[in-house]
Coordinates of N, CA and C in Angstrom, one line a residue:
X103 N 7.1 7.1 -17.3 CA 5.7 7.5 -17.3 C 4.9 6.6 -18.3
X104 N 3.7 6.3 -17.9 CA 2.9 5.4 -18.7 C 1.6 6.2 -19.1
X105 N 1.0 5.8 -20.2 CA -0.2 6.5 -20.7 C -1.2 5.4 -20.9
X106 N -2.4 5.5 -20.3 CA -3.4 4.5 -20.4 C -4.1 4.7 -21.8
X107 N -5.0 3.7 -22.1 CA -5.7 3.8 -23.3 C -6.8 5.0 -23.4
X108 N -7.0 5.5 -22.2 CA -7.9 6.7 -22.1 C -7.2 8.0 -22.1
X109 N -5.9 7.9 -22.3 CA -5.0 9.2 -22.4 C -4.5 9.7 -21.1
X110 N -4.9 9.1 -20.0 CA -4.4 9.5 -18.6 C -2.9 9.0 -18.5
X111 N -2.1 9.8 -17.9 CA -0.7 9.4 -17.7 C -0.5 9.2 -16.2
X112 N 0.4 8.3 -15.9 CA 0.8 8.1 -14.5 C 2.2 7.6 -14.4
X113 N 2.8 7.8 -13.3 CA 4.2 7.3 -13.1 C 4.3 6.7 -11.7
X114 N 5.3 5.9 -11.5 CA 5.5 5.3 -10.2 C 6.9 5.0 -10.0
X115 N 7.3 4.8 -8.7 CA 8.7 4.5 -8.4 C 8.9 3.0 -8.4
X116 N 10.0 2.6 -8.9 CA 10.3 1.1 -8.9 C 11.4 1.0 -7.9
X117 N 11.2 0.1 -6.9 CA 12.3 -0.1 -5.9 C 13.0 -1.4 -6.3
X118 N 14.3 -1.5 -6.0 CA 15.0 -2.8 -6.3 C 14.3 -3.9 -5.6
X119 N 14.1 -5.0 -6.2 CA 13.4 -6.2 -5.6 C 12.0 -5.9 -5.1
X120 N 11.4 -4.8 -5.6 CA 10.0 -4.5 -5.3 C 9.8 -4.1 -3.8
X121 N 10.8 -3.8 -3.1 CA 10.7 -3.4 -1.7 C 10.9 -1.9 -1.5
X122 N 9.9 -1.2 -1.0 CA 10.1 0.2 -0.7 C 11.1 0.4 0.4
X123 N 11.6 1.6 0.5 CA 12.6 1.9 1.6 C 11.9 1.8 2.9
X124 N 12.7 1.5 3.9 CA 12.2 1.3 5.3 C 12.6 2.4 6.2
X125 N 13.1 3.5 5.7 CA 13.5 4.6 6.5 C 14.5 4.3 7.6
X126 N 15.3 3.3 7.4 CA 16.3 2.8 8.4 C 15.7 2.2 9.6
X127 N 14.4 1.7 9.5 CA 13.8 1.1 10.6 C 14.1 -0.4 10.6
X128 N 14.2 -1.0 11.7 CA 14.5 -2.4 11.8 C 13.3 -3.2 11.2
X129 N 13.5 -4.4 10.7 CA 12.5 -5.2 10.1 C 11.4 -5.5 11.1
X130 N 11.8 -5.8 12.4 CA 10.8 -6.1 13.4 C 10.6 -4.8 14.3
X131 N 9.7 -3.9 13.8 CA 9.5 -2.6 14.5 C 8.5 -2.8 15.6
X132 N 7.9 -3.9 15.7 CA 6.8 -4.1 16.7 C 7.0 -5.4 17.4
X133 N 6.4 -5.6 18.5 CA 6.4 -6.8 19.2 C 5.7 -7.9 18.3
X134 N 6.3 -9.0 18.2 CA 5.8 -10.1 17.4 C 4.4 -10.5 17.7
X135 N 4.0 -10.3 19.0 CA 2.7 -10.7 19.4 C 1.6 -9.8 18.8
X136 N 1.9 -8.6 18.3 CA 0.9 -7.7 17.7 C 0.7 -8.0 16.2
X137 N 1.7 -8.6 15.6 CA 1.6 -8.8 14.1 C 0.5 -9.8 13.8
X138 N -0.3 -9.4 12.8 CA -1.4 -10.3 12.5 C -1.5 -10.4 11.0
X139 N -1.5 -11.7 10.5 CA -1.6 -12.0 9.1 C -3.1 -12.2 8.8
X140 N -3.4 -12.2 7.5 CA -4.7 -12.4 7.0 C -5.3 -13.7 7.4
X141 N -4.5 -14.7 7.5 CA -4.9 -16.1 7.8 C -5.5 -16.1 9.2
X142 N -5.0 -15.2 10.1 CA -5.5 -15.3 11.5 C -6.5 -14.2 11.8
X143 N -6.9 -13.4 10.8 CA -7.7 -12.2 11.1 C -9.1 -12.6 11.6
X144 N -9.7 -13.6 11.0 CA -11.1 -13.9 11.4 C -11.1 -14.4 12.8
X145 N -10.2 -15.3 13.2 CA -10.2 -15.8 14.6 C -9.9 -14.8 15.6
X146 N -8.9 -13.9 15.3 CA -8.4 -13.0 16.3 C -9.2 -11.7 16.4
X147 N -9.8 -11.3 15.2 CA -10.5 -10.0 15.2 C -12.0 -10.1 15.1
X148 N -12.4 -10.8 14.0 CA -13.8 -10.9 13.7 C -14.6 -11.7 14.8
X149 N -14.0 -12.7 15.4 CA -14.6 -13.5 16.4 C -14.2 -13.2 17.8
X150 N -13.6 -12.0 18.0 CA -13.2 -11.6 19.3 C -14.4 -11.2 20.2
X151 N -14.3 -11.5 21.5 CA -15.4 -11.2 22.4 C -15.2 -9.8 23.0
X152 N -14.1 -9.2 22.7 CA -13.8 -7.8 23.1 C -13.5 -6.9 21.9
X153 N -13.6 -5.6 22.0 CA -13.2 -4.7 20.9 C -11.8 -5.0 20.5
X154 N -11.5 -4.8 19.2 CA -10.1 -5.0 18.7 C -9.7 -3.7 17.9
X155 N -8.6 -3.2 18.2 CA -8.0 -2.1 17.4 C -7.0 -2.8 16.5
X156 N -7.2 -2.5 15.2 CA -6.2 -3.0 14.2 C -5.5 -1.8 13.5
X157 N -4.2 -1.8 13.6 CA -3.4 -0.7 13.0 C -2.9 -1.2 11.7
X158 N -3.4 -0.7 10.6 CA -2.9 -1.0 9.2 C -1.7 -0.1 9.0
X159 N -0.6 -0.6 8.7 CA 0.7 0.2 8.7 C 1.7 -0.4 7.7
X160 N 2.8 0.3 7.6 CA 3.9 -0.2 6.8 C 5.2 0.4 7.3
X161 N 6.3 -0.4 7.1 CA 7.6 0.1 7.7 C 8.1 1.4 7.0
X162 N 7.7 1.6 5.8 CA 8.2 2.8 5.0 C 7.3 4.1 5.3
X163 N 6.4 4.0 6.2 CA 5.4 5.1 6.5 C 5.9 5.8 7.8
X164 N 6.4 7.0 7.7 CA 6.9 7.7 8.9 C 5.8 7.9 10.0
X165 N 4.6 8.3 9.6 CA 3.6 8.4 10.7 C 3.3 7.0 11.4
X166 N 3.3 6.0 10.6 CA 3.1 4.6 11.1 C 4.2 4.3 12.1
X167 N 5.4 4.6 11.8 CA 6.6 4.3 12.6 C 6.5 5.2 13.9
X168 N 6.0 6.4 13.7 CA 5.9 7.3 14.9 C 4.9 6.8 15.9
X169 N 3.8 6.3 15.5 CA 2.8 5.8 16.5 C 3.0 4.4 17.0
X170 N 3.9 3.7 16.4 CA 4.1 2.3 16.7 C 4.4 2.1 18.2
X171 N 5.2 2.9 18.9 CA 5.4 2.8 20.4 C 4.1 3.0 21.1
X172 N 3.2 3.9 20.6 CA 1.9 4.1 21.3 C 1.0 2.9 21.2
X173 N 1.0 2.3 20.0 CA 0.2 1.1 19.8 C 0.6 0.0 20.7
X174 N 2.0 -0.2 20.8 CA 2.5 -1.3 21.7 C 2.1 -1.0 23.1
X175 N 2.3 0.3 23.6 CA 2.0 0.6 24.9 C 0.5 0.4 25.2
X176 N -0.4 0.8 24.3 CA -1.8 0.6 24.5 C -2.2 -0.8 24.6
X177 N -1.5 -1.7 23.8 CA -1.8 -3.1 23.8 C -1.6 -3.7 25.2
X178 N -0.5 -3.2 25.9 CA -0.3 -3.7 27.3 C -1.2 -3.1 28.3
X179 N -1.7 -1.9 28.1 CA -2.6 -1.2 29.0 C -4.0 -1.7 29.0
X180 N -4.5 -2.2 27.8 CA -5.9 -2.6 27.7 C -6.1 -4.1 27.7
X181 N -5.0 -4.8 28.1 CA -5.1 -6.3 28.1 C -6.3 -6.8 28.9
X182 N -7.1 -7.6 28.3 CA -8.3 -8.1 29.0 C -9.6 -7.3 28.6
X183 N -9.4 -6.0 28.4 CA -10.6 -5.2 28.0 C -10.7 -5.0 26.5
X184 N -9.6 -5.2 25.8 CA -9.6 -5.0 24.4 C -8.4 -5.7 23.8
X185 N -8.3 -5.9 22.5 CA -7.1 -6.4 21.9 C -6.6 -5.4 20.9
X186 N -5.3 -5.6 20.6 CA -4.6 -4.7 19.7 C -3.7 -5.5 18.7
X187 N -3.9 -5.2 17.4 CA -3.0 -5.9 16.4 C -2.5 -4.9 15.4
X188 N -1.5 -5.3 14.7 CA -0.9 -4.5 13.6 C -0.9 -5.4 12.4
X189 N -1.4 -4.8 11.3 CA -1.4 -5.5 10.0 C -0.5 -4.8 9.0
X190 N 0.5 -5.4 8.5 CA 1.4 -4.8 7.5 C 0.7 -4.9 6.2
X191 N 0.4 -3.7 5.6 CA -0.3 -3.6 4.4 C 0.5 -4.2 3.2
X192 N 1.8 -4.1 3.3 CA 2.6 -4.7 2.2 C 2.5 -6.2 2.1
X193 N 2.4 -6.8 3.3 CA 2.3 -8.3 3.4 C 0.9 -8.8 3.3
X194 N -0.1 -7.9 3.5 CA -1.5 -8.3 3.6 C -2.3 -7.3 2.8
X195 N -2.0 -7.1 1.6 CA -2.6 -6.1 0.7 C -4.1 -6.4 0.5
X196 N -4.4 -7.7 0.3 CA -5.8 -8.1 0.1 C -6.7 -7.7 1.3
X197 N -6.2 -7.9 2.5 CA -6.9 -7.6 3.7 C -7.1 -6.1 3.8
X198 N -6.1 -5.3 3.5 CA -6.2 -3.8 3.5 C -7.2 -3.4 2.5
X199 N -7.2 -4.0 1.4 CA -8.2 -3.7 0.3 C -9.6 -4.0 0.8
X200 N -9.8 -5.2 1.4 CA -11.1 -5.6 1.9 C -11.7 -4.5 2.8
X201 N -10.9 -3.8 3.6 CA -11.4 -2.8 4.5 C -11.2 -1.4 4.0
X202 N -11.0 -1.2 2.7 CA -11.0 0.1 2.1 C -9.8 1.0 2.6
X203 N -8.7 0.4 3.0 CA -7.6 1.2 3.5 C -7.0 1.9 2.3
X204 N -7.1 3.2 2.3 CA -6.5 4.0 1.2 C -5.3 4.8 1.6
X205 N -5.2 5.0 2.9 CA -4.0 5.7 3.4 C -3.7 5.1 4.8
X206 N -2.4 5.2 5.2 CA -1.9 4.7 6.4 C -1.2 5.8 7.2
X207 N -1.2 5.7 8.5 CA -1.8 4.6 9.3 C -3.3 4.7 9.3
X208 N -3.9 3.6 9.3 CA -5.4 3.5 9.4 C -5.7 2.6 10.6
X209 N -6.4 3.2 11.6 CA -6.7 2.5 12.8 C -8.2 2.2 12.8
X210 N -8.5 0.9 12.8 CA -9.9 0.5 12.8 C -10.3 -0.2 14.1
X211 N -11.4 0.0 14.6 CA -11.9 -0.7 15.8 C -13.0 -1.7 15.3
X212 N -12.9 -2.9 15.7 CA -13.8 -3.9 15.3 C -14.5 -4.4 16.6
X213 N -15.8 -4.6 16.5 CA -16.6 -5.0 17.6 C -17.7 -5.9 17.0
X214 N -17.9 -7.1 17.6 CA -18.9 -8.1 17.1 C -18.7 -8.4 15.6
X215 N -17.4 -8.4 15.2 CA -17.1 -8.8 13.8 C -17.3 -7.7 12.8
X216 N -17.6 -6.5 13.2 CA -17.8 -5.4 12.3 C -16.9 -4.2 12.6
X217 N -16.6 -3.4 11.6 CA -15.9 -2.1 11.9 C -16.8 -1.2 12.5
X218 N -16.5 -0.6 13.7 CA -17.4 0.3 14.3 C -16.8 1.7 14.3
X219 N -15.5 1.9 14.0 CA -14.9 3.2 14.1 C -13.6 3.1 13.4
X220 N -13.1 4.3 12.9 CA -11.8 4.4 12.2 C -11.2 5.7 12.4
X221 N -9.9 5.8 12.4 CA -9.2 7.1 12.5 C -7.8 6.9 11.9
X222 N -7.1 8.0 11.8 CA -5.7 8.0 11.3 C -4.8 8.2 12.4
X223 N -3.8 9.1 12.1 CA -2.7 9.4 13.1 C -3.3 10.1 14.3
X224 N -2.8 9.8 15.5 CA -3.2 10.5 16.7 C -2.2 10.3 17.8
X225 N -2.4 11.0 18.9 CA -1.6 10.8 20.1 C -1.9 9.5 20.8
X226 N -1.1 9.1 21.7 CA -1.4 7.9 22.5 C -2.7 8.0 23.2
X227 N -3.0 9.1 23.8 CA -4.2 9.3 24.6 C -5.4 9.3 23.6
X228 N -5.3 9.9 22.4 CA -6.4 9.9 21.5 C -6.7 8.5 21.0
X229 N -5.6 7.7 20.7 CA -5.8 6.4 20.2 C -6.4 5.5 21.3
X230 N -5.9 5.6 22.5 CA -6.5 4.8 23.6 C -7.9 5.1 23.8
X231 N -8.3 6.4 23.9 CA -9.7 6.8 24.1 C -10.5 6.3 23.0
X232 N -10.0 6.4 21.7 CA -10.7 6.0 20.5 C -11.1 4.5 20.7
X233 N -10.2 3.7 21.2 CA -10.5 2.2 21.4 C -11.4 2.0 22.6
X234 N -11.1 2.6 23.7 CA -11.8 2.3 24.9 C -13.2 2.8 25.0
X235 N -13.6 3.7 24.1 CA -15.0 4.1 24.1 C -15.9 3.0 23.6
X236 N -15.3 2.0 23.0 CA -16.0 0.8 22.5 C -16.0 -0.3 23.4
X237 N -15.2 -0.2 24.5 CA -15.0 -1.3 25.4 C -16.0 -1.2 26.6
X238 N -16.8 -0.2 26.6 CA -17.8 0.0 27.7 C -19.1 -0.7 27.5

């Protein structure tokens, strides 16, 4: 436990090598074509001519892992009408911070370079409808 100069205390878990547990999930939990790094964000999301769903997630997050198959399926179903990407918040912390990601999963829809909608955990149909309402 640590105490700040204002008297507030806090504690945190320290993981060996600074890596949180992955819940037994394989390193590549998603199709490589959905992974998006901060360096490609502007070209693939902000300059897209179709709406883009971005899933901010992490391997150690059970709800993120649970919706991962839905995100992958939706990506295949909306091809041409919208785009879908996944951003690992551990590898792209600055990007997550830029968009105010405070909890995950965080699903953001971008259109014309701006965030137009956001949601958390949902069913496949809820997530797909959430995205496609912006594709019309």
